Tab-separated table of C-alpha atoms in Angstrom:
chain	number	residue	atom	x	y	z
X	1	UNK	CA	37.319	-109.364	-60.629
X	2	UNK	CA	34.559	-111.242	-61.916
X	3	UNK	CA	31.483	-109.438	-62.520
X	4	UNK	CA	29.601	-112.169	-62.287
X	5	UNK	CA	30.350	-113.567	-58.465
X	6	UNK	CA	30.354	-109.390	-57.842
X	7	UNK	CA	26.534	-109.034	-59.384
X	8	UNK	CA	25.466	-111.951	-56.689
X	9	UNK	CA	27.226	-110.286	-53.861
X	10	UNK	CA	25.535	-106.887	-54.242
X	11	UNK	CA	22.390	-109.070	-55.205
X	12	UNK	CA	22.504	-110.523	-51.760
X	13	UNK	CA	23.357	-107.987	-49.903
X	14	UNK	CA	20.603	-105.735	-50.868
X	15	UNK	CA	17.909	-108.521	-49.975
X	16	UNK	CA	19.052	-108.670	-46.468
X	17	UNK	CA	17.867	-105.353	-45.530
X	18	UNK	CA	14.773	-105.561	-47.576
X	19	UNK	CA	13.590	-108.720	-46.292
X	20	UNK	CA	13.957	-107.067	-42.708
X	21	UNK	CA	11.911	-104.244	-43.762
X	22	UNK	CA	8.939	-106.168	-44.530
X	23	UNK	CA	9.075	-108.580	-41.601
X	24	UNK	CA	8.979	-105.456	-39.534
X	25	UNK	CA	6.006	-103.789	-41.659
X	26	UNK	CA	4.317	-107.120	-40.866
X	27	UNK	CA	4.941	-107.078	-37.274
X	28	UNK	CA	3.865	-103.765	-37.189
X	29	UNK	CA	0.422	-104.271	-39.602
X	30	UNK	CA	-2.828	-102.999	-36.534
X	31	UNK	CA	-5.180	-105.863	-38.977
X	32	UNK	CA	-2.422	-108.613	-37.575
X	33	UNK	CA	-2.427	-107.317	-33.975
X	34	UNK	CA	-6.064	-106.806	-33.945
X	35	UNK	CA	-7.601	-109.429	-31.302
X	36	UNK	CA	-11.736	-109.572	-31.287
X	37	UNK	CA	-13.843	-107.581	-29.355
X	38	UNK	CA	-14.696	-110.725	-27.149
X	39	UNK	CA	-11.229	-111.000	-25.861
X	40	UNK	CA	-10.842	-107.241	-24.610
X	41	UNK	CA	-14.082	-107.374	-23.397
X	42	UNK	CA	-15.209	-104.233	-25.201
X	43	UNK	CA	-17.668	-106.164	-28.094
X	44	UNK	CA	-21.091	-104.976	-29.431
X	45	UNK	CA	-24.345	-106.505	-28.534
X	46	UNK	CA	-25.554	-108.230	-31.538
X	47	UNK	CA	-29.321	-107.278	-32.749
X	48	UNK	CA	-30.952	-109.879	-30.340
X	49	UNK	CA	-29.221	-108.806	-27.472
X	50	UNK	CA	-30.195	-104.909	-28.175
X	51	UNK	CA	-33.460	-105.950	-28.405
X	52	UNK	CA	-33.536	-107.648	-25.049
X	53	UNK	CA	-31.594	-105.053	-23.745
X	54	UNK	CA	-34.575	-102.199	-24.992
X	55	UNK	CA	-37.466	-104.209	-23.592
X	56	UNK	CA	-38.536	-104.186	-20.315
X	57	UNK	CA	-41.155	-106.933	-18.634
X	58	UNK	CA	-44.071	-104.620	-17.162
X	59	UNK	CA	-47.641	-106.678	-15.707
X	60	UNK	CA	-51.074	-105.999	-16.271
X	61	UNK	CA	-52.284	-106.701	-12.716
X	62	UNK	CA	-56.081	-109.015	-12.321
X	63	UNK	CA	-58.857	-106.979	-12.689
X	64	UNK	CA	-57.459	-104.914	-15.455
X	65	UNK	CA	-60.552	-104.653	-18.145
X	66	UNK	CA	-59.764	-105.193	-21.405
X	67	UNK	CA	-62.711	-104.035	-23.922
X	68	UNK	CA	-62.775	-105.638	-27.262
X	69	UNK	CA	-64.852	-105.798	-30.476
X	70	UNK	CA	-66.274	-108.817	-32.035
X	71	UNK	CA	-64.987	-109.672	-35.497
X	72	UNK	CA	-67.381	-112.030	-36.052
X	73	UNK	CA	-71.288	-112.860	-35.155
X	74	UNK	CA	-71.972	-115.690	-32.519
X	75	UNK	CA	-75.424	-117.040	-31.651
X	76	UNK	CA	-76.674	-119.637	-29.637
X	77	UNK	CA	-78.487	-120.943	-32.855
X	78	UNK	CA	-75.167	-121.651	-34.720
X	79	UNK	CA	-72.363	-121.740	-32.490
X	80	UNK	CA	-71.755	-123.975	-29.894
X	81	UNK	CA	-69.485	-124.598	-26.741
X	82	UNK	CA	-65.768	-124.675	-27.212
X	83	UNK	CA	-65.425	-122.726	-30.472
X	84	UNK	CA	-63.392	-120.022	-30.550
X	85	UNK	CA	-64.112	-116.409	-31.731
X	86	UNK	CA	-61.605	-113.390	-33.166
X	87	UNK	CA	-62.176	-109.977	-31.627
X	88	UNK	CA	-59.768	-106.718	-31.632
X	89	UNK	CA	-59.089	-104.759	-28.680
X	90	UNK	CA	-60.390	-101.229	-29.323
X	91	UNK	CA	-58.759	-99.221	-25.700
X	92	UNK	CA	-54.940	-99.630	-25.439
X	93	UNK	CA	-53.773	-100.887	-21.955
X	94	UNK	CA	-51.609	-98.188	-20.599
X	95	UNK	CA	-49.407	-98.997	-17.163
X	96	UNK	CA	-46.948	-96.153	-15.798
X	97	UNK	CA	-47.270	-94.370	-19.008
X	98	UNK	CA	-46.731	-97.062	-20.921
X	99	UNK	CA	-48.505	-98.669	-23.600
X	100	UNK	CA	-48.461	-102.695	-22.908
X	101	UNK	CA	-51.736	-103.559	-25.236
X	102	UNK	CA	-51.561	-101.345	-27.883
X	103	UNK	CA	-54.949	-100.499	-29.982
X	104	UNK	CA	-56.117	-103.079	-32.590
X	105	UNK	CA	-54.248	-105.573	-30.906
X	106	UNK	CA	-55.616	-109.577	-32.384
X	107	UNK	CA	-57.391	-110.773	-29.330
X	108	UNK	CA	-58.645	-114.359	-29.247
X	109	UNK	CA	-61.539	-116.296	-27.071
X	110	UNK	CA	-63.698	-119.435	-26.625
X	111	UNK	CA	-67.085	-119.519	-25.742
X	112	UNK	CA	-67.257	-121.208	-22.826
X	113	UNK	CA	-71.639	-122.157	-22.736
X	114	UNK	CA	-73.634	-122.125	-25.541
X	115	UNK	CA	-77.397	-123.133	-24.944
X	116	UNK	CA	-80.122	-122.237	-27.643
X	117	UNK	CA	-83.494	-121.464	-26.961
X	118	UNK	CA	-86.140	-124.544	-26.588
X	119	UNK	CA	-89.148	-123.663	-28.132
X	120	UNK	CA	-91.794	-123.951	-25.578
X	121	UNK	CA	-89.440	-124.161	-22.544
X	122	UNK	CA	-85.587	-123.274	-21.678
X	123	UNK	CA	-84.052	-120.214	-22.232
X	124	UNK	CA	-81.156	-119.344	-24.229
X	125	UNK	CA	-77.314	-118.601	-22.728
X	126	UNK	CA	-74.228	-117.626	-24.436
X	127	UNK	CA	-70.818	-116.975	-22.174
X	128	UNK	CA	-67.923	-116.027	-23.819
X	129	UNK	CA	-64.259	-115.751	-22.283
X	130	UNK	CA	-60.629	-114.560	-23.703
X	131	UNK	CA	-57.916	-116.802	-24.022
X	132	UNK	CA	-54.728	-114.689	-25.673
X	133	UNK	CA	-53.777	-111.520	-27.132
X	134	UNK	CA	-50.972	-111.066	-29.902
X	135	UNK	CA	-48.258	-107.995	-29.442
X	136	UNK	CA	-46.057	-107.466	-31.938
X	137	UNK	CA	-46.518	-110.878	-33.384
X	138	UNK	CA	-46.307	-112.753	-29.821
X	139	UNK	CA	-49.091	-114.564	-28.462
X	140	UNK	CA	-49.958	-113.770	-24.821
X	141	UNK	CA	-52.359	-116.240	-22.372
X	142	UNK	CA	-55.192	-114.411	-21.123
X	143	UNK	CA	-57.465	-115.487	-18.094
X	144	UNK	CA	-60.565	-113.731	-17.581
X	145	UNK	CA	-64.148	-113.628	-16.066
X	146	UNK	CA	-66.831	-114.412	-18.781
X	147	UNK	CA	-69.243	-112.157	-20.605
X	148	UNK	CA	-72.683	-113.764	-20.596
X	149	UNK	CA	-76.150	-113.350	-22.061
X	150	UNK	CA	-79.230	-114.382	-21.042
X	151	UNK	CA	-82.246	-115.016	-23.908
X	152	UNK	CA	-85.646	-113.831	-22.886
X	153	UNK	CA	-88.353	-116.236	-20.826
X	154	UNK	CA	-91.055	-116.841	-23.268
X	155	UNK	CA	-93.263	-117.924	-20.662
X	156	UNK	CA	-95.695	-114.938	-20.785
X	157	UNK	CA	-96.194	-114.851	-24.479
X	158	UNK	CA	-96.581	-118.659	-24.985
X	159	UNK	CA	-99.500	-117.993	-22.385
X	160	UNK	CA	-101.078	-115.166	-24.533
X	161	UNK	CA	-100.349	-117.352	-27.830
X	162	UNK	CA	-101.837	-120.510	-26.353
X	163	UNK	CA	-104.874	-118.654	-24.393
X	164	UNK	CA	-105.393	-116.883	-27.422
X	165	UNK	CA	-105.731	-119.929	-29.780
X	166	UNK	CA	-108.582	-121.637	-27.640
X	167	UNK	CA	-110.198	-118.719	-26.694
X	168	UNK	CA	-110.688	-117.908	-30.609
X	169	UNK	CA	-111.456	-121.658	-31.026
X	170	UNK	CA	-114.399	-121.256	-28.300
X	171	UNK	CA	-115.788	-117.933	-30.035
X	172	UNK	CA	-115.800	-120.009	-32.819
X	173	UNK	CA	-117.322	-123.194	-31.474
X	174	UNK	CA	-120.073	-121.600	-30.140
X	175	UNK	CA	-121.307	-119.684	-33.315
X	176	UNK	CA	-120.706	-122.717	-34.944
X	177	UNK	CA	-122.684	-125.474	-32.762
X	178	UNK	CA	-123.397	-123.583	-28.838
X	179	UNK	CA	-122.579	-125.600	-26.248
X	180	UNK	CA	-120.296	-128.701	-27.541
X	181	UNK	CA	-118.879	-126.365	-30.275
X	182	UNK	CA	-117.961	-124.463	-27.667
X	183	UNK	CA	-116.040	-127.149	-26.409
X	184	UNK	CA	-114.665	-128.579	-29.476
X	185	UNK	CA	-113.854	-125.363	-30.829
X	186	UNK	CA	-111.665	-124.465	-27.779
X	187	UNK	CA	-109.654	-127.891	-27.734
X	188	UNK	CA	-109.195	-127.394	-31.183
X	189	UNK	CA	-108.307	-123.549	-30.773
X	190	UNK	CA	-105.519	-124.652	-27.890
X	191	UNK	CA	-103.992	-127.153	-30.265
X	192	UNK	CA	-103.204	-124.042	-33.029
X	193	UNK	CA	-102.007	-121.753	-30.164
X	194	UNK	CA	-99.674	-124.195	-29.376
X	195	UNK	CA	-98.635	-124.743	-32.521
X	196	UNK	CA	-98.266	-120.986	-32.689
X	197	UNK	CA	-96.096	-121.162	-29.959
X	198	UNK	CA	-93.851	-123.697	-30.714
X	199	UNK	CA	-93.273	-122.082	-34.293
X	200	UNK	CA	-92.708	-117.902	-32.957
X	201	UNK	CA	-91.226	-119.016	-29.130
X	202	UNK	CA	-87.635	-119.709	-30.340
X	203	UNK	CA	-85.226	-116.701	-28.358
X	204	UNK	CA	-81.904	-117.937	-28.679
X	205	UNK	CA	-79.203	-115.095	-28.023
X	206	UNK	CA	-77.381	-113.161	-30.862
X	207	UNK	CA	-74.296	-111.064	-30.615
X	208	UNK	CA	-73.643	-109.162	-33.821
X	209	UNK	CA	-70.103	-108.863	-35.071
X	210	UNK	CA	-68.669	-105.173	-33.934
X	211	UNK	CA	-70.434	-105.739	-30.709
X	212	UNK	CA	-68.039	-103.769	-28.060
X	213	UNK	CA	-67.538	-106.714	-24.959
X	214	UNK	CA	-65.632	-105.739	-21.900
X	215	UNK	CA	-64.190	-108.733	-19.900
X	216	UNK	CA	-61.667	-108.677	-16.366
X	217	UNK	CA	-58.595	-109.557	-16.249
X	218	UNK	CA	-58.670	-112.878	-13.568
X	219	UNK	CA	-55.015	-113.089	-13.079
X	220	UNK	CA	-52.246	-110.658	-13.961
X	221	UNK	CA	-50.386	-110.853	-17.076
X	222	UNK	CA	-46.606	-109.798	-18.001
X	223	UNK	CA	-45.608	-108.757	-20.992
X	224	UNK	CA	-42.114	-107.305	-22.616
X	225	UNK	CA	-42.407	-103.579	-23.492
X	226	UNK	CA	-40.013	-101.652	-25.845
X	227	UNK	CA	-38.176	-99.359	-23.060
């Protein structure tokens, strides 16, 4: 026999089976049969979604008060209308046991009038309002009622500044001259009392920073809360 045409025979005949074994291994490998979760239906929520999933929306309803501290100073002197101000709420906001403003939460606001003090006339006023709060790193709208303050009517103590000055000017006058120095003395007295006045009747309204403001909610807000 040749050995030879025997050696190929046995050769091939061995490779038959062998070459069925594997295609049945791979037919049988679980990684090659393994479809993705999204076609059985049974798949994982990604981070996002269990983060959407763990949150649910709760509302702060109007009227709610939400008391703040200033972070900064604001005067009627230096600031004007339409700037806004920084301020940190300082009493969490807690609905059905649970917390939707958490302490220290960034609050921001605008102040809404801003009129200094005239000298002689016209009294200071300084309104301030919120406009957002940030949770978790989320900006929320706010709408609420304004926090005002009103500078005092210098009125009175012009009078007592002004009466003063010519009534000194008149004492004065008349140990200078009687009569007309009288006179002169007091016209001249009224001019410095006025001048007085005009220099000390400035009272324009200051709010120091770490002042502790309360302001009402004027409409209801909604924000997501870890569940």
């Amino acid at each position: 026999m040749n050995f030879s045409r025997l050696n190929r025979w046995m050769a091939s005949a061995l490779s038959l089976p062998l070459l069925s074994l594997l295609l049945i291994g791979c037919g049988q490998n679980p990684q090659a049969n393994e479809k993705p979760n999204s076609a059985t239906g049974d798949e994982k929520p990604g981070l996002l979604g269990g983060i959407f999933d763990s949150t649910k929306p709760i509302t702060i309803p109007e009227g709610t008060d939400l008391t703040v501290v200033l972070n900064q100073t604001i005067s009627t002197a230096s600031n004007r209308s339409g700037e806004s101000f920084r301020a940190t709420l300082i009493s969490p906001v807690v609905i059905d046991g649970k917390t939707v403003l958490p302490k220290d939460a960034p609050v921001t606001g605008h102040i809404v009038e801003s009129v200094p003090s005239g000298r002689l006339k016209g009294v200071a006023k300084l309104d301030l309002t919120l406009d957002s709060v940030d949770v978790h790193g989320k900006s929320y709208d706010l709408a609420t009622d304004d926090e005002g303050r009103r500078g005092k009517n210098h009125n009175k103590r012009n009078g007592v500044l002004i009466g003063g000055g010519a009534g000194l000017g008149a004492i004065i006058g008349g140990i200078a001259g009687g009569g007309v120095g009288a006179v002169v003395g007091s016209a001249v007295g009224a001019g410095a009392g006025t001048a007085g006045a005009a220099y000390t009747g400035k009272k324009d309204v200051r709010v120091p920073a770490e002042t502790t403001l309360t302001f009402r909610l004027t409409r209801a807000v909604t924000i997501p809360v870890k569940s």
